[in-house]
Short mmCIF file of C-alpha atoms in Angstrom, two decimals:
data_model
loop_
_atom_site.label_atom_id
_atom_site.label_comp_id
_atom_site.label_asym_id
_atom_site.label_seq_id
_atom_site.Cartn_x
_atom_site.Cartn_y
_atom_site.Cartn_z
CA MET A 11 -138.47 63.23 127.09
CA LYS A 12 -137.15 59.70 126.79
CA GLU A 13 -135.47 57.93 123.91
CA LEU A 14 -135.85 54.26 123.07
CA THR A 15 -133.06 52.14 124.52
CA PRO A 16 -130.69 50.42 122.06
CA LEU A 17 -132.41 47.07 122.77
CA MET A 18 -135.90 48.52 122.24
CA ALA A 19 -134.91 50.12 118.93
CA ALA A 20 -133.10 47.03 117.64
CA SER A 21 -135.98 44.73 118.65
CA LEU A 22 -138.47 46.86 116.72
CA ALA A 23 -136.20 47.02 113.66
CA ASP A 24 -135.95 43.22 113.72
CA ALA A 25 -139.58 42.36 114.53
CA VAL A 26 -141.11 44.48 111.76
CA TYR A 27 -139.71 42.10 109.11
CA SER A 28 -142.46 39.66 110.11
CA LEU A 29 -145.13 42.08 108.84
CA LYS A 30 -144.11 41.83 105.18
CA VAL A 31 -146.84 39.23 104.66
CA SER A 32 -150.22 39.72 106.32
CA GLY A 33 -151.31 37.19 108.93
CA LYS A 34 -148.06 37.22 110.93
CA GLU A 35 -149.09 39.84 113.47
CA ASN A 36 -148.60 37.39 116.36
CA GLN A 37 -145.04 36.75 115.23
CA PHE A 38 -144.36 40.49 115.40
CA SER A 39 -145.71 40.74 118.94
CA GLN A 40 -143.82 37.66 120.13
CA ALA A 41 -140.53 39.11 118.90
CA LEU A 42 -140.84 42.20 121.09
CA PRO A 43 -139.18 42.28 124.53
CA PRO A 44 -141.09 43.40 127.67
CA SER A 45 -139.45 46.84 127.48
CA VAL A 46 -141.35 47.46 124.21
CA LYS A 47 -144.60 45.66 125.10
CA ASN A 48 -144.86 47.51 128.41
CA ASN A 49 -144.46 50.89 126.74
CA PHE A 50 -146.18 50.64 123.33
CA ASP A 51 -149.43 49.17 121.99
CA PHE A 52 -149.66 48.10 118.33
CA ASP A 53 -153.07 48.03 116.65
CA LEU A 54 -151.88 46.18 113.55
CA ALA A 55 -155.40 45.82 112.15
CA ASN A 56 -155.42 49.57 111.60
CA HIS A 57 -151.76 50.59 111.70
CA ARG A 58 -149.89 48.05 109.55
CA VAL A 59 -148.53 50.20 106.73
CA THR A 60 -148.09 48.71 103.24
CA GLY A 61 -146.06 49.97 100.30
CA VAL A 62 -144.69 49.09 96.86
CA SER A 63 -141.03 48.35 96.17
CA GLY A 64 -139.02 46.68 93.44
CA GLY A 65 -138.84 47.13 89.70
CA ILE A 66 -141.26 48.41 87.06
CA THR A 67 -143.36 45.22 87.11
CA SER A 68 -143.92 45.49 90.86
CA ARG A 69 -145.05 49.09 90.55
CA LEU A 70 -147.29 48.44 87.53
CA LEU A 71 -148.98 45.54 89.31
CA ASN A 72 -149.09 47.51 92.56
CA ARG A 73 -147.54 44.65 94.52
CA ARG A 74 -147.98 45.93 98.05
CA THR A 75 -146.24 44.37 101.03
CA GLY A 76 -146.17 45.27 104.71
CA PHE A 77 -143.54 47.90 105.43
CA ALA A 78 -144.21 49.47 108.81
CA ALA A 79 -145.97 49.23 112.15
CA ILE A 80 -147.12 52.20 114.21
CA GLY A 81 -147.26 51.90 117.99
CA LYS A 82 -148.95 54.14 120.56
CA GLY A 83 -146.99 54.93 123.71
CA LYS A 84 -148.10 54.20 127.26
CA SER A 85 -146.59 54.18 130.75
CA THR A 86 -143.16 55.86 130.55
CA PHE A 87 -143.72 56.65 126.86
CA SER A 88 -147.29 57.93 127.20
CA GLY A 89 -148.01 60.45 124.45
CA ASP A 90 -145.22 59.11 122.24
CA HIS A 91 -145.50 57.03 119.06
CA VAL A 92 -143.13 54.69 117.27
CA VAL A 93 -142.88 53.99 113.54
CA ALA A 94 -140.90 50.80 112.82
CA ILE A 95 -140.05 50.25 109.15
CA ARG A 96 -138.66 47.02 107.71
CA GLY A 97 -135.57 46.70 105.58
CA THR A 98 -134.61 44.87 102.42
CA ASP A 99 -136.09 41.38 102.35
CA GLY A 100 -136.57 39.66 98.99
CA LEU A 101 -135.43 40.14 95.40
CA ARG A 102 -137.77 43.00 94.48
CA ASP A 103 -136.59 44.99 97.47
CA ILE A 104 -132.94 44.32 96.69
CA ILE A 105 -133.44 45.85 93.24
CA THR A 106 -134.84 48.93 94.97
CA ASP A 107 -132.00 49.08 97.48
CA LEU A 108 -129.34 49.11 94.78
CA HIS A 109 -131.10 51.33 92.24
CA ILE A 110 -129.14 54.56 92.44
CA GLY A 111 -130.44 57.82 91.08
CA LEU A 112 -131.37 61.21 92.52
CA THR A 113 -134.64 63.00 92.99
CA GLY A 114 -135.98 65.92 95.01
CA GLY A 115 -137.00 64.83 98.49
CA GLU A 116 -139.61 66.08 100.94
CA ASN A 117 -137.29 68.84 102.16
CA ASN A 118 -136.33 69.89 98.60
CA SER A 119 -132.85 68.36 98.78
CA LEU A 120 -131.51 65.53 96.62
CA VAL A 121 -132.12 61.96 97.82
CA HIS A 122 -131.76 58.41 96.51
CA ALA A 123 -134.54 57.97 93.93
CA GLY A 124 -135.26 54.35 94.84
CA PHE A 125 -135.70 55.09 98.54
CA ASN A 126 -137.90 58.07 97.78
CA LYS A 127 -140.19 55.99 95.51
CA VAL A 128 -140.81 53.49 98.29
CA PHE A 129 -141.40 56.29 100.80
CA GLN A 130 -143.94 57.92 98.49
CA SER A 131 -145.79 54.59 98.29
CA ILE A 132 -146.12 54.35 102.10
CA LYS A 133 -146.59 58.06 102.82
CA PRO A 134 -150.41 58.12 102.33
CA ALA A 135 -150.88 55.23 104.77
CA LEU A 136 -148.45 56.80 107.25
CA GLU A 137 -150.33 60.08 107.08
CA LYS A 138 -153.71 58.35 107.42
CA SER A 139 -152.57 56.61 110.62
CA LEU A 140 -150.43 59.32 112.18
CA THR A 141 -152.72 62.32 111.68
CA PRO A 142 -155.54 61.18 114.02
CA LEU A 143 -153.06 59.70 116.51
CA LEU A 144 -150.97 62.85 116.77
CA THR A 145 -154.03 65.10 116.72
CA THR A 146 -155.67 63.36 119.69
CA ASN A 147 -152.59 62.28 121.61
CA GLY A 148 -150.70 65.49 122.23
CA ARG A 149 -147.21 66.56 121.33
CA GLY A 150 -145.12 63.56 122.33
CA THR A 151 -142.04 62.25 120.57
CA VAL A 152 -142.29 60.21 117.37
CA HIS A 153 -139.61 57.49 117.28
CA CYS A 154 -138.65 56.29 113.76
CA VAL A 155 -136.76 52.99 113.58
CA GLY A 156 -135.36 50.84 110.77
CA HIS A 157 -132.65 48.45 109.55
CA SER A 158 -131.10 48.47 106.06
CA LEU A 159 -133.58 49.97 103.56
CA GLY A 160 -135.86 50.41 106.57
CA GLY A 161 -133.25 52.72 108.06
CA ALA A 162 -133.22 54.82 104.89
CA LEU A 163 -137.04 54.98 104.90
CA ALA A 164 -137.07 55.79 108.63
CA HIS A 165 -134.68 58.67 107.92
CA ILE A 166 -136.93 60.16 105.25
CA THR A 167 -139.99 59.50 107.43
CA ALA A 168 -138.46 61.20 110.48
CA ASP A 169 -137.73 64.37 108.52
CA TRP A 170 -141.23 64.32 106.98
CA VAL A 171 -142.90 63.81 110.40
CA LYS A 172 -140.98 66.76 111.83
CA ARG A 173 -142.01 69.03 108.96
CA ARG A 174 -145.59 67.76 108.75
CA TYR A 175 -146.54 67.51 112.44
CA LYS A 176 -143.86 69.56 114.28
CA ASN A 177 -143.46 66.87 116.95
CA ARG A 178 -140.16 66.04 118.58
CA VAL A 179 -138.63 63.26 116.48
CA CYS A 180 -135.92 60.68 117.21
CA LEU A 181 -134.34 58.48 114.53
CA TYR A 182 -132.72 55.09 115.15
CA THR A 183 -131.06 53.23 112.25
CA PHE A 184 -129.10 49.99 111.98
CA GLY A 185 -126.94 49.32 108.91
CA SER A 186 -128.63 52.05 106.89
CA PRO A 187 -127.24 53.10 103.52
CA ARG A 188 -126.61 56.77 102.83
CA VAL A 189 -129.87 58.47 101.85
CA GLY A 190 -128.99 61.73 100.12
CA LEU A 191 -126.34 64.31 99.28
CA ASP A 192 -124.86 66.82 101.71
CA GLY A 193 -127.91 69.11 101.50
CA PHE A 194 -130.17 66.33 102.78
CA SER A 195 -127.68 65.38 105.48
CA ILE A 196 -127.36 68.96 106.71
CA LYS A 197 -131.11 69.65 106.65
CA THR A 198 -132.12 66.47 108.43
CA SER A 199 -129.35 66.87 111.00
CA GLY A 200 -130.98 70.19 111.83
CA SER A 201 -134.61 69.05 111.73
CA ILE A 202 -134.49 65.67 113.52
CA ASP A 203 -134.05 66.12 117.26
CA LYS A 204 -131.85 63.07 117.91
CA ILE A 205 -130.20 60.62 115.52
CA PHE A 206 -128.75 57.28 116.59
CA ARG A 207 -126.94 55.81 113.54
CA CYS A 208 -125.70 52.32 114.41
CA THR A 209 -123.23 50.35 112.30
CA HIS A 210 -120.91 47.34 112.27
CA ALA A 211 -117.41 47.88 110.88
CA SER A 212 -117.94 44.73 108.78
CA ASP A 213 -121.27 45.90 107.28
CA PRO A 214 -120.94 46.99 103.61
CA VAL A 215 -124.40 48.58 103.31
CA PRO A 216 -123.62 51.81 105.26
CA LEU A 217 -120.75 52.36 102.79
CA ILE A 218 -123.12 52.80 99.84
CA PRO A 219 -123.96 54.84 97.90
CA LEU A 220 -120.45 56.32 97.87
CA TRP A 221 -119.55 60.01 98.11
CA PRO A 222 -121.09 62.51 97.38
CA PHE A 223 -123.90 60.76 99.30
CA MET A 224 -123.48 61.52 102.99
CA HIS A 225 -124.79 60.18 106.29
CA ALA A 226 -126.57 62.13 109.00
CA PRO A 227 -125.99 63.43 111.57
CA TYR A 228 -123.71 65.69 109.55
CA LYS A 229 -120.07 65.66 110.72
CA SER A 230 -121.06 63.66 113.79
CA PRO A 231 -119.98 60.21 114.98
CA GLU A 232 -121.76 56.97 114.23
CA ILE A 233 -122.42 54.41 116.96
CA LEU A 234 -120.10 51.50 116.17
CA LEU A 235 -121.66 48.39 117.70
CA SER A 236 -118.99 45.98 116.43
CA SER A 237 -115.45 46.78 115.31
CA ALA A 238 -114.68 43.35 113.83
CA PRO A 239 -112.40 43.95 110.80
CA GLY A 240 -113.12 43.10 107.18
CA ILE A 241 -116.19 43.82 105.06
CA ARG A 242 -118.48 40.80 104.79
CA ALA A 243 -122.14 40.02 104.09
CA SER A 244 -122.88 38.74 107.59
CA GLY A 245 -121.95 42.14 109.01
CA HIS A 246 -125.35 43.38 107.86
CA SER A 247 -127.34 40.74 109.76
CA MET A 248 -130.07 41.98 112.10
CA GLY A 249 -131.35 39.04 114.16
CA VAL A 250 -129.97 37.08 117.11
CA ASN A 251 -128.71 34.34 114.77
CA GLY A 252 -126.57 36.84 112.87
CA ALA A 253 -122.82 37.17 113.18
CA PRO A 254 -122.60 39.63 114.78
CA GLY A 255 -126.30 40.62 114.38
CA TYR A 256 -127.45 44.11 115.36
CA LEU A 257 -129.94 42.67 117.84
CA ASN A 258 -126.98 41.12 119.68
CA THR A 259 -124.62 44.08 119.53
CA ALA A 260 -127.34 46.57 120.55
CA ASN A 261 -128.33 44.50 123.59
CA SER A 262 -128.00 47.40 126.01
CA ASN A 263 -130.26 49.80 127.89
CA ASP A 264 -127.81 52.71 127.70
CA TRP A 265 -126.71 54.56 124.57
CA GLY A 266 -123.85 56.07 126.56
CA ALA A 267 -122.32 52.63 127.04
CA LEU A 268 -121.93 52.09 123.29
CA GLN A 269 -118.84 53.07 121.31
CA LYS A 270 -118.92 56.15 119.10
CA LYS A 271 -116.62 56.52 116.11
CA SER A 272 -115.83 59.79 114.37
CA THR A 273 -116.62 60.02 110.66
CA ASP A 274 -114.94 63.24 109.58
CA LEU A 275 -115.44 63.41 105.81
CA PHE A 276 -113.19 66.45 105.49
CA LYS A 277 -109.96 64.95 106.79
CA GLU A 278 -107.25 65.62 104.19
CA ILE A 279 -105.40 62.51 103.00
CA ASP A 280 -102.71 62.24 100.32
CA LEU A 281 -102.08 58.60 99.41
CA LYS A 282 -98.60 57.66 98.14
CA TYR A 283 -98.42 55.12 95.32
CA PRO A 284 -95.62 53.00 96.87
CA ASP A 285 -97.77 52.53 100.01
CA ARG A 286 -100.73 51.02 98.14
CA HIS A 287 -100.16 47.42 99.27
CA GLN A 288 -101.08 48.29 102.86
CA VAL A 289 -104.74 48.58 101.78
CA THR A 290 -107.25 46.02 103.04
CA PHE A 291 -110.90 45.49 102.12
CA THR A 292 -112.26 47.22 105.22
CA THR A 293 -114.54 50.09 106.19
CA TYR A 294 -111.44 51.97 107.36
CA TRP A 295 -109.94 51.92 103.86
CA SER A 296 -113.25 52.59 102.14
CA ASN A 297 -113.49 55.79 104.17
CA ARG A 298 -109.84 56.72 103.52
CA LEU A 299 -110.37 56.38 99.77
CA ASN A 300 -113.34 58.73 100.07
CA TYR A 301 -111.22 61.22 102.03
CA ALA A 302 -108.38 61.00 99.52
CA LEU A 303 -110.69 61.65 96.56
CA ILE A 304 -112.20 64.67 98.30
CA THR A 305 -108.68 65.95 99.13
CA LEU A 306 -107.62 65.65 95.48
CA LEU A 307 -110.68 67.53 94.22
CA LYS A 308 -110.20 70.19 96.89
CA LYS A 309 -106.54 70.77 96.01
CA ALA A 310 -107.49 71.18 92.35
CA GLY A 311 -110.26 73.64 93.24
CA LEU A 312 -112.96 71.38 91.78
CA LEU A 313 -114.68 70.02 94.89
CA ALA A 314 -117.62 72.45 94.85
CA LEU A 315 -118.17 72.04 91.09
CA VAL A 316 -118.05 68.24 91.14
CA THR A 317 -120.35 68.08 94.16
CA ALA A 318 -122.86 70.36 92.44
CA GLN A 319 -122.79 68.24 89.28
CA ALA A 320 -123.68 65.13 91.28
CA GLY A 321 -127.34 66.09 91.05
CA ILE A 322 -127.34 65.84 87.26
CA GLY A 323 -128.32 62.48 85.78
CA THR A 324 -127.72 59.11 87.39
CA PHE A 325 -125.02 57.73 89.66
CA LEU A 326 -123.26 56.20 86.64
CA THR A 327 -123.36 59.55 84.84
CA PHE A 328 -121.71 61.12 87.88
CA TYR A 329 -118.81 58.66 87.71
CA ASP A 330 -118.35 59.43 84.01
CA MET A 331 -118.06 63.10 84.90
CA LEU A 332 -115.84 62.39 87.91
CA ALA A 333 -113.40 60.34 85.82
CA SER A 334 -113.20 63.18 83.31
CA SER A 335 -112.49 65.66 86.12
CA VAL A 336 -109.76 63.47 87.63
CA GLU A 337 -108.12 63.09 84.20
CA LYS A 338 -107.99 66.90 83.90
CA ILE A 339 -106.61 67.23 87.44
CA ALA A 340 -103.76 64.83 86.65
CA LYS A 341 -102.71 67.10 83.78
CA LEU A 342 -102.53 70.25 85.93
CA SER A 343 -99.21 69.52 87.63
CA GLY A 344 -96.74 66.76 88.41
CA GLU A 345 -97.74 66.86 92.08
CA LEU A 346 -101.44 66.34 91.31
CA ALA A 347 -100.60 63.62 88.78
CA GLU A 348 -98.65 61.73 91.45
CA GLN A 349 -101.46 62.23 93.97
CA THR A 350 -103.92 60.87 91.38
CA ARG A 351 -101.65 57.88 90.78
CA GLY A 352 -101.53 57.19 94.51
CA LEU A 353 -105.31 57.32 94.83
CA LEU A 354 -105.89 55.02 91.86
CA GLY A 355 -103.26 52.55 93.06
CA HIS A 356 -104.90 52.29 96.48
CA MET A 357 -108.33 51.88 94.88
CA LEU A 358 -107.08 48.99 92.75
CA VAL A 359 -105.69 47.10 95.74
CA PHE A 360 -108.95 47.69 97.63
CA ALA A 361 -110.85 46.23 94.66
CA GLY A 362 -108.65 43.12 94.55
CA LYS A 363 -106.61 44.29 91.53
CA ALA A 364 -103.23 44.61 93.26
CA GLY A 365 -101.41 43.27 90.20
CA VAL A 366 -102.56 46.15 87.98
CA LYS A 367 -100.05 49.01 87.81
CA VAL A 368 -101.07 52.63 87.29
CA ALA A 369 -99.11 53.69 84.23
CA ASP A 370 -101.96 55.39 82.42
CA LEU A 371 -103.93 58.41 83.67
CA SER A 372 -106.38 58.50 80.77
CA TYR A 373 -110.12 58.94 81.19
CA ARG A 374 -110.72 55.36 80.08
CA PHE A 375 -108.38 53.89 82.70
CA ILE A 376 -109.58 56.15 85.51
CA ARG A 377 -113.21 55.30 84.72
CA TRP A 378 -112.36 51.59 84.82
CA VAL A 379 -110.70 51.97 88.23
CA PHE A 380 -113.84 53.66 89.58
CA GLU A 381 -115.94 50.88 88.06
CA VAL A 382 -114.03 48.00 89.66
CA THR A 383 -113.81 49.77 93.04
CA VAL A 384 -117.50 50.60 93.22
CA GLY A 385 -118.26 47.15 91.84
CA ALA A 386 -116.36 45.44 94.67
CA LEU A 387 -118.44 47.24 97.29
CA MET A 388 -121.70 46.72 95.41
CA ARG A 389 -121.12 42.98 95.06
CA MET A 390 -120.55 42.67 98.79
CA ALA A 391 -123.60 44.84 99.50
CA ARG A 392 -125.76 42.58 97.30
CA GLN A 393 -124.52 39.55 99.21
CA ALA A 394 -125.31 41.33 102.48
CA LEU A 395 -128.84 42.15 101.33
CA ASP A 396 -129.31 38.53 100.25
CA TYR A 397 -128.01 37.43 103.63
CA ILE A 398 -130.95 38.94 105.53
CA ASN A 399 -133.55 37.35 103.24
#
């Protein structure tokens, strides 16, 4: 039972972008290295999967674009299949990528509503192609691959394939955003046989949506392909011309040779207000702010309640509720008030508001701090998604 090499997976995630518009099948084939061509055949006339993404107009007009390619294994990968799904490429897709809401997913856990809408639009075509292939071609592994939004769709697809067909499934993602809440992360970590989640430290897209969305595999390390500091748009680039470009940083035939980085979301952190100026706009500090918020909620005994309420309404509604909860926590004791002040002070520096002092722990001020902090990450994520267009 083999897995795709890092180079094979990255090449597929990159090449599938060429299938957005029909007539570029040759471009897709030319982008694949010998390690893919020698092990998979792609019948794009029958197995180029289209879907609908974007806003209301796109869905009403049923604007379908190419989203995925399905390949049939041969040689070393005989009996296997690969599903390569493209990422965010174009304005309509960017709207989808940043539309944050929650809906019930295929495994009955809460997932990003925008990602799920796109998956539902490609699911019939996926099923139409995969059912005869998997029925006639045995019980091999299905490899699901994607970059950016494609990584999110590959994640949902991998879990669906496992539940629908019972095949062994491997998932390979590059710069994927978080797909669902902890229930989705836990369930898919248990259902998908192997998950290779690849990131760059400079890539803002894996940082969104923020907690309580969570990555899979649950409580397991990501594969950090580049540790270059600072969050910047180019960190999300996929191709060889990117800086660093996932196709460059994944240029290896051995997963064991790549660096793994722990992402323990339950590490307790208490941030002190006087230390706030040490914060930098980096993945490291984005994660520490997440940890510190979770620690504060846990100390106040509200972590379970706040997490449960995340499934009600939209992402913005959740931050309204979260700000209200943090205001109440600050009133419980002097210690919790100071811990809240420390968290907010660090968030402000992260968001580029180092000159703003935390003298007010009202709901209005706390909500504003959340707004500017989330806004700083979202702006960089939008630039990153534009960067790959």
